[in-house]
Amino acid sequence: MRSLLRPAVVLFGALTLIVGLLYPLLVSAIGDLIFPVQAAGSIVFRQGQAVGSRLIGQAFSSPQYFWGRPSATGLVPYNASASGGSNLGPGNPALIAAVAKRIDALKAADPANTAPVPVDLVTASASGLDPDISVAAALYQVGRIARARDLTMQQLQALIERQRQRRHLGFLGEPSVNVLVLNLALDREFDLAHPVGGID
């Protein structure tokens, strides 16, 4: 029995050391060395203060900011510890009601806007944490923000174009904009009196 138990215990201890300690430390060190920003959470700073992450969406509700995708992370929106979608199918009455309510809220915030509502402004992503919106979703909001900030639509359209993220490798995915980065650029270029980080 001892002849079987000893090798098993030694192997268990060695694998625990290698896989449970050495490997994670090695991978973390490589990540910190090669991808330091991403390994640290892709934190976005404004004047030395962390205001969010490029990887996790956050709620913006003020009419003078771009709004992101809805979050489906339970009672607390954009809760990274509860990442997940609603798991409601397209024919589910609860999803249909939620989408209708979001469309009504968008139209109430900008009654003059008669354009079709982009789908990503009324549906959550699979993670519930998506920090990006489509270019169409950003452009849809230009009228509301222009009125709230006394800007022209052309100024905001040009800002969106400057913040547009291209397709990965030139062909993967669709062009998008990061909502937090876009709102920071909005404050930086047009209105520093209401900075992101102390409003929503």
PDB file of N, CA and C in Angstrom, residues 32-103:
ATOM      1  N   ASP A  32       2.225  40.453 -18.002  1.00  0.00           N
ATOM      2  CA  ASP A  32       2.664  41.773 -17.539  1.00  0.00           C
ATOM      3  C   ASP A  32       3.776  42.336 -18.407  1.00  0.00           C
ATOM      4  N   LEU A  33       4.636  41.465 -18.915  1.00  0.00           N
ATOM      5  CA  LEU A  33       5.768  41.898 -19.716  1.00  0.00           C
ATOM      6  C   LEU A  33       5.355  42.267 -21.141  1.00  0.00           C
ATOM      7  N   ILE A  34       4.534  41.430 -21.771  1.00  0.00           N
ATOM      8  CA  ILE A  34       4.197  41.619 -23.181  1.00  0.00           C
ATOM      9  C   ILE A  34       2.953  42.500 -23.363  1.00  0.00           C
ATOM     10  N   PHE A  35       1.958  42.340 -22.485  1.00  0.00           N
ATOM     11  CA  PHE A  35       0.706  43.101 -22.584  1.00  0.00           C
ATOM     12  C   PHE A  35       0.410  43.794 -21.251  1.00  0.00           C
ATOM     13  N   PRO A  36       1.213  44.768 -20.850  1.00  0.00           N
ATOM     14  CA  PRO A  36       1.034  45.356 -19.512  1.00  0.00           C
ATOM     15  C   PRO A  36      -0.308  46.051 -19.308  1.00  0.00           C
ATOM     16  N   VAL A  37      -0.813  46.758 -20.318  1.00  0.00           N
ATOM     17  CA  VAL A  37      -2.088  47.475 -20.168  1.00  0.00           C
ATOM     18  C   VAL A  37      -3.243  46.495 -20.047  1.00  0.00           C
ATOM     19  N   GLN A  38      -3.271  45.496 -20.935  1.00  0.00           N
ATOM     20  CA  GLN A  38      -4.353  44.515 -20.920  1.00  0.00           C
ATOM     21  C   GLN A  38      -4.317  43.669 -19.639  1.00  0.00           C
ATOM     22  N   ALA A  39      -3.104  43.304 -19.195  1.00  0.00           N
ATOM     23  CA  ALA A  39      -2.976  42.488 -17.989  1.00  0.00           C
ATOM     24  C   ALA A  39      -3.434  43.245 -16.751  1.00  0.00           C
ATOM     25  N   ALA A  40      -3.372  44.566 -16.806  1.00  0.00           N
ATOM     26  CA  ALA A  40      -3.807  45.394 -15.675  1.00  0.00           C
ATOM     27  C   ALA A  40      -5.279  45.774 -15.777  1.00  0.00           C
ATOM     28  N   GLY A  41      -6.000  45.225 -16.746  1.00  0.00           N
ATOM     29  CA  GLY A  41      -7.436  45.474 -16.857  1.00  0.00           C
ATOM     30  C   GLY A  41      -7.826  46.536 -17.857  1.00  0.00           C
ATOM     31  N   SER A  42      -6.880  47.015 -18.673  1.00  0.00           N
ATOM     32  CA  SER A  42      -7.158  48.061 -19.670  1.00  0.00           C
ATOM     33  C   SER A  42      -7.860  49.261 -19.033  1.00  0.00           C
ATOM     34  N   ILE A  43      -7.342  49.688 -17.880  1.00  0.00           N
ATOM     35  CA  ILE A  43      -7.930  50.800 -17.139  1.00  0.00           C
ATOM     36  C   ILE A  43      -7.711  52.106 -17.899  1.00  0.00           C
ATOM     37  N   VAL A  44      -8.748  52.940 -17.937  1.00  0.00           N
ATOM     38  CA  VAL A  44      -8.683  54.247 -18.580  1.00  0.00           C
ATOM     39  C   VAL A  44      -8.550  55.300 -17.485  1.00  0.00           C
ATOM     40  N   PHE A  45      -7.573  56.178 -17.651  1.00  0.00           N
ATOM     41  CA  PHE A  45      -7.324  57.225 -16.659  1.00  0.00           C
ATOM     42  C   PHE A  45      -7.657  58.590 -17.234  1.00  0.00           C
ATOM     43  N   ARG A  46      -8.129  59.466 -16.371  1.00  0.00           N
ATOM     44  CA  ARG A  46      -8.340  60.874 -16.717  1.00  0.00           C
ATOM     45  C   ARG A  46      -7.709  61.697 -15.613  1.00  0.00           C
ATOM     46  N   GLN A  47      -6.710  62.483 -15.968  1.00  0.00           N
ATOM     47  CA  GLN A  47      -5.982  63.312 -15.022  1.00  0.00           C
ATOM     48  C   GLN A  47      -5.490  62.489 -13.834  1.00  0.00           C
ATOM     49  N   GLY A  48      -4.959  61.305 -14.133  1.00  0.00           N
ATOM     50  CA  GLY A  48      -4.388  60.446 -13.113  1.00  0.00           C
ATOM     51  C   GLY A  48      -5.379  59.629 -12.310  1.00  0.00           C
ATOM     52  N   GLN A  49      -6.669  59.774 -12.581  1.00  0.00           N
ATOM     53  CA  GLN A  49      -7.697  59.050 -11.842  1.00  0.00           C
ATOM     54  C   GLN A  49      -8.358  58.009 -12.746  1.00  0.00           C
ATOM     55  N   ALA A  50      -8.497  56.795 -12.243  1.00  0.00           N
ATOM     56  CA  ALA A  50      -9.153  55.738 -13.012  1.00  0.00           C
ATOM     57  C   ALA A  50     -10.637  56.054 -13.143  1.00  0.00           C
ATOM     58  N   VAL A  51     -11.146  56.002 -14.382  1.00  0.00           N
ATOM     59  CA  VAL A  51     -12.566  56.291 -14.627  1.00  0.00           C
ATOM     60  C   VAL A  51     -13.304  55.094 -15.221  1.00  0.00           C
ATOM     61  N   GLY A  52     -12.599  54.003 -15.449  1.00  0.00           N
ATOM     62  CA  GLY A  52     -13.253  52.820 -15.999  1.00  0.00           C
ATOM     63  C   GLY A  52     -12.266  51.956 -16.745  1.00  0.00           C
ATOM     64  N   SER A  53     -12.789  50.953 -17.422  1.00  0.00           N
ATOM     65  CA  SER A  53     -11.985  50.035 -18.211  1.00  0.00           C
ATOM     66  C   SER A  53     -12.483  50.037 -19.651  1.00  0.00           C
ATOM     67  N   ARG A  54     -11.558  49.873 -20.580  1.00  0.00           N
ATOM     68  CA  ARG A  54     -11.940  49.748 -21.984  1.00  0.00           C
ATOM     69  C   ARG A  54     -12.715  48.453 -22.241  1.00  0.00           C
ATOM     70  N   LEU A  55     -12.634  47.509 -21.321  1.00  0.00           N
ATOM     71  CA  LEU A  55     -13.193  46.178 -21.539  1.00  0.00           C
ATOM     72  C   LEU A  55     -14.558  45.961 -20.916  1.00  0.00           C
ATOM     73  N   ILE A  56     -14.976  46.853 -20.010  1.00  0.00           N
ATOM     74  CA  ILE A  56     -16.242  46.670 -19.304  1.00  0.00           C
ATOM     75  C   ILE A  56     -17.091  47.929 -19.460  1.00  0.00           C
ATOM     76  N   GLY A  57     -18.300  47.753 -19.969  1.00  0.00           N
ATOM     77  CA  GLY A  57     -19.194  48.886 -20.144  1.00  0.00           C
ATOM     78  C   GLY A  57     -19.616  49.475 -18.808  1.00  0.00           C
ATOM     79  N   GLN A  58     -20.144  50.674 -18.854  1.00  0.00           N
ATOM     80  CA  GLN A  58     -20.701  51.307 -17.660  1.00  0.00           C
ATOM     81  C   GLN A  58     -21.908  52.138 -18.060  1.00  0.00           C
ATOM     82  N   ALA A  59     -22.730  52.428 -17.080  1.00  0.00           N
ATOM     83  CA  ALA A  59     -23.989  53.116 -17.359  1.00  0.00           C
ATOM     84  C   ALA A  59     -23.768  54.619 -17.524  1.00  0.00           C
ATOM     85  N   PHE A  60     -24.280  55.155 -18.615  1.00  0.00           N
ATOM     86  CA  PHE A  60     -24.359  56.596 -18.837  1.00  0.00           C
ATOM     87  C   PHE A  60     -25.826  56.908 -19.078  1.00  0.00           C
ATOM     88  N   SER A  61     -26.373  57.826 -18.308  1.00  0.00           N
ATOM     89  CA  SER A  61     -27.789  58.153 -18.472  1.00  0.00           C
ATOM     90  C   SER A  61     -28.026  59.633 -18.745  1.00  0.00           C
ATOM     91  N   SER A  62     -27.002  60.470 -18.593  1.00  0.00           N
ATOM     92  CA  SER A  62     -27.164  61.896 -18.851  1.00  0.00           C
ATOM     93  C   SER A  62     -27.367  62.117 -20.354  1.00  0.00           C
ATOM     94  N   PRO A  63     -28.262  63.024 -20.745  1.00  0.00           N
ATOM     95  CA  PRO A  63     -28.510  63.249 -22.173  1.00  0.00           C
ATOM     96  C   PRO A  63     -27.314  63.830 -22.920  1.00  0.00           C
ATOM     97  N   GLN A  64     -26.323  64.334 -22.208  1.00  0.00           N
ATOM     98  CA  GLN A  64     -25.167  64.940 -22.877  1.00  0.00           C
ATOM     99  C   GLN A  64     -24.047  63.932 -23.155  1.00  0.00           C
ATOM    100  N   TYR A  65     -24.319  62.652 -22.913  1.00  0.00           N
ATOM    101  CA  TYR A  65     -23.329  61.614 -23.179  1.00  0.00           C
ATOM    102  C   TYR A  65     -23.895  60.535 -24.097  1.00  0.00           C
ATOM    103  N   PHE A  66     -22.993  59.828 -24.748  1.00  0.00           N
ATOM    104  CA  PHE A  66     -23.379  58.646 -25.517  1.00  0.00           C
ATOM    105  C   PHE A  66     -23.733  57.531 -24.545  1.00  0.00           C
ATOM    106  N   TRP A  67     -24.776  56.790 -24.864  1.00  0.00           N
ATOM    107  CA  TRP A  67     -25.203  55.674 -24.025  1.00  0.00           C
ATOM    108  C   TRP A  67     -24.737  54.372 -24.669  1.00  0.00           C
ATOM    109  N   GLY A  68     -24.424  53.396 -23.834  1.00  0.00           N
ATOM    110  CA  GLY A  68     -23.956  52.108 -24.315  1.00  0.00           C
ATOM    111  C   GLY A  68     -25.068  51.087 -24.423  1.00  0.00           C
ATOM    112  N   ARG A  69     -24.661  49.844 -24.609  1.00  0.00           N
ATOM    113  CA  ARG A  69     -25.634  48.750 -24.678  1.00  0.00           C
ATOM    114  C   ARG A  69     -26.241  48.502 -23.309  1.00  0.00           C
ATOM    115  N   PRO A  70     -27.476  48.043 -23.269  1.00  0.00           N
ATOM    116  CA  PRO A  70     -28.053  47.651 -21.977  1.00  0.00           C
ATOM    117  C   PRO A  70     -27.250  46.500 -21.382  1.00  0.00           C
ATOM    118  N   SER A  71     -27.310  46.389 -20.067  1.00  0.00           N
ATOM    119  CA  SER A  71     -26.611  45.312 -19.373  1.00  0.00           C
ATOM    120  C   SER A  71     -27.622  44.302 -18.846  1.00  0.00           C
ATOM    121  N   ALA A  72     -27.241  43.028 -18.898  1.00  0.00           N
ATOM    122  CA  ALA A  72     -28.129  41.973 -18.403  1.00  0.00           C
ATOM    123  C   ALA A  72     -27.478  41.246 -17.225  1.00  0.00           C
ATOM    124  N   THR A  73     -26.806  41.996 -16.373  1.00  0.00           N
ATOM    125  CA  THR A  73     -26.081  41.359 -15.263  1.00  0.00           C
ATOM    126  C   THR A  73     -26.846  41.437 -13.951  1.00  0.00           C
ATOM    127  N   GLY A  74     -28.150  41.338 -14.016  1.00  0.00           N
ATOM    128  CA  GLY A  74     -28.952  41.280 -12.800  1.00  0.00           C
ATOM    129  C   GLY A  74     -29.301  42.652 -12.261  1.00  0.00           C
ATOM    130  N   LEU A  75     -29.367  42.746 -10.941  1.00  0.00           N
ATOM    131  CA  LEU A  75     -29.814  43.975 -10.294  1.00  0.00           C
ATOM    132  C   LEU A  75     -28.820  45.123 -10.456  1.00  0.00           C
ATOM    133  N   VAL A  76     -27.532  44.794 -10.567  1.00  0.00           N
ATOM    134  CA  VAL A  76     -26.500  45.819 -10.723  1.00  0.00           C
ATOM    135  C   VAL A  76     -26.001  45.794 -12.162  1.00  0.00           C
ATOM    136  N   PRO A  77     -26.256  46.849 -12.950  1.00  0.00           N
ATOM    137  CA  PRO A  77     -25.798  46.844 -14.344  1.00  0.00           C
ATOM    138  C   PRO A  77     -24.276  46.815 -14.441  1.00  0.00           C
ATOM    139  N   TYR A  78     -23.775  46.158 -15.457  1.00  0.00           N
ATOM    140  CA  TYR A  78     -22.345  46.077 -15.754  1.00  0.00           C
ATOM    141  C   TYR A  78     -21.545  45.503 -14.584  1.00  0.00           C
ATOM    142  N   ASN A  79     -22.135  44.548 -13.895  1.00  0.00           N
ATOM    143  CA  ASN A  79     -21.471  43.891 -12.771  1.00  0.00           C
ATOM    144  C   ASN A  79     -20.575  42.785 -13.320  1.00  0.00           C
ATOM    145  N   ALA A  80     -19.254  43.023 -13.313  1.00  0.00           N
ATOM    146  CA  ALA A  80     -18.322  42.071 -13.913  1.00  0.00           C
ATOM    147  C   ALA A  80     -18.307  40.727 -13.195  1.00  0.00           C
ATOM    148  N   SER A  81     -18.715  40.688 -11.930  1.00  0.00           N
ATOM    149  CA  SER A  81     -18.733  39.419 -11.201  1.00  0.00           C
ATOM    150  C   SER A  81     -19.980  38.601 -11.529  1.00  0.00           C
ATOM    151  N   ALA A  82     -20.904  39.185 -12.279  1.00  0.00           N
ATOM    152  CA  ALA A  82     -22.132  38.463 -12.652  1.00  0.00           C
ATOM    153  C   ALA A  82     -22.313  38.492 -14.163  1.00  0.00           C
ATOM    154  N   SER A  83     -21.223  38.399 -14.900  1.00  0.00           N
ATOM    155  CA  SER A  83     -21.280  38.470 -16.354  1.00  0.00           C
ATOM    156  C   SER A  83     -22.199  37.404 -16.932  1.00  0.00           C
ATOM    157  N   GLY A  84     -23.020  37.818 -17.875  1.00  0.00           N
ATOM    158  CA  GLY A  84     -23.908  36.870 -18.532  1.00  0.00           C
ATOM    159  C   GLY A  84     -25.052  37.589 -19.229  1.00  0.00           C
ATOM    160  N   GLY A  85     -25.644  36.914 -20.190  1.00  0.00           N
ATOM    161  CA  GLY A  85     -26.771  37.473 -20.912  1.00  0.00           C
ATOM    162  C   GLY A  85     -28.078  37.122 -20.237  1.00  0.00           C
ATOM    163  N   SER A  86     -29.170  37.580 -20.816  1.00  0.00           N
ATOM    164  CA  SER A  86     -30.490  37.302 -20.238  1.00  0.00           C
ATOM    165  C   SER A  86     -30.941  35.880 -20.547  1.00  0.00           C
ATOM    166  N   ASN A  87     -30.358  35.277 -21.599  1.00  0.00           N
ATOM    167  CA  ASN A  87     -30.741  33.937 -22.069  1.00  0.00           C
ATOM    168  C   ASN A  87     -32.195  33.861 -22.516  1.00  0.00           C
ATOM    169  N   LEU A  88     -32.747  35.002 -22.902  1.00  0.00           N
ATOM    170  CA  LEU A  88     -34.125  35.033 -23.418  1.00  0.00           C
ATOM    171  C   LEU A  88     -34.085  34.942 -24.938  1.00  0.00           C
ATOM    172  N   GLY A  89     -34.895  34.050 -25.504  1.00  0.00           N
ATOM    173  CA  GLY A  89     -34.957  33.893 -26.949  1.00  0.00           C
ATOM    174  C   GLY A  89     -35.669  35.068 -27.603  1.00  0.00           C
ATOM    175  N   PRO A  90     -35.522  35.220 -28.923  1.00  0.00           N
ATOM    176  CA  PRO A  90     -36.109  36.368 -29.618  1.00  0.00           C
ATOM    177  C   PRO A  90     -37.629  36.430 -29.548  1.00  0.00           C
ATOM    178  N   GLY A  91     -38.278  35.306 -29.303  1.00  0.00           N
ATOM    179  CA  GLY A  91     -39.738  35.303 -29.207  1.00  0.00           C
ATOM    180  C   GLY A  91     -40.254  35.376 -27.782  1.00  0.00           C
ATOM    181  N   ASN A  92     -39.359  35.491 -26.815  1.00  0.00           N
ATOM    182  CA  ASN A  92     -39.756  35.509 -25.412  1.00  0.00           C
ATOM    183  C   ASN A  92     -40.490  36.817 -25.092  1.00  0.00           C
ATOM    184  N   PRO A  93     -41.668  36.749 -24.496  1.00  0.00           N
ATOM    185  CA  PRO A  93     -42.434  37.967 -24.187  1.00  0.00           C
ATOM    186  C   PRO A  93     -41.673  38.943 -23.279  1.00  0.00           C
ATOM    187  N   ALA A  94     -40.871  38.418 -22.361  1.00  0.00           N
ATOM    188  CA  ALA A  94     -40.112  39.291 -21.456  1.00  0.00           C
ATOM    189  C   ALA A  94     -39.075  40.106 -22.229  1.00  0.00           C
ATOM    190  N   LEU A  95     -38.405  39.470 -23.202  1.00  0.00           N
ATOM    191  CA  LEU A  95     -37.428  40.190 -24.012  1.00  0.00           C
ATOM    192  C   LEU A  95     -38.125  41.211 -24.916  1.00  0.00           C
ATOM    193  N   ILE A  96     -39.236  40.819 -25.516  1.00  0.00           N
ATOM    194  CA  ILE A  96     -39.978  41.736 -26.390  1.00  0.00           C
ATOM    195  C   ILE A  96     -40.428  42.965 -25.597  1.00  0.00           C
ATOM    196  N   ALA A  97     -40.902  42.751 -24.365  1.00  0.00           N
ATOM    197  CA  ALA A  97     -41.348  43.864 -23.528  1.00  0.00           C
ATOM    198  C   ALA A  97     -40.169  44.754 -23.134  1.00  0.00           C
ATOM    199  N   ALA A  98     -39.027  44.139 -22.808  1.00  0.00           N
ATOM    200  CA  ALA A  98     -37.841  44.910 -22.407  1.00  0.00           C
ATOM    201  C   ALA A  98     -37.335  45.761 -23.571  1.00  0.00           C
ATOM    202  N   VAL A  99     -37.309  45.175 -24.770  1.00  0.00           N
ATOM    203  CA  VAL A  99     -36.859  45.917 -25.953  1.00  0.00           C
ATOM    204  C   VAL A  99     -37.810  47.070 -26.250  1.00  0.00           C
ATOM    205  N   ALA A 100     -39.107  46.824 -26.159  1.00  0.00           N
ATOM    206  CA  ALA A 100     -40.101  47.883 -26.410  1.00  0.00           C
ATOM    207  C   ALA A 100     -39.941  49.024 -25.408  1.00  0.00           C
ATOM    208  N   LYS A 101     -39.679  48.684 -24.154  1.00  0.00           N
ATOM    209  CA  LYS A 101     -39.480  49.705 -23.120  1.00  0.00           C
ATOM    210  C   LYS A 101     -38.230  50.533 -23.411  1.00  0.00           C
ATOM    211  N   ARG A 102     -37.159  49.878 -23.866  1.00  0.00           N
ATOM    212  CA  ARG A 102     -35.920  50.600 -24.186  1.00  0.00           C
ATOM    213  C   ARG A 102     -36.104  51.506 -25.400  1.00  0.00           C
ATOM    214  N   ILE A 103     -36.850  51.022 -26.393  1.00  0.00           N
ATOM    215  CA  ILE A 103     -37.134  51.860 -27.569  1.00  0.00           C
ATOM    216  C   ILE A 103     -37.937  53.095 -27.149  1.00  0.00           C
TER     217      ILE A 103
END
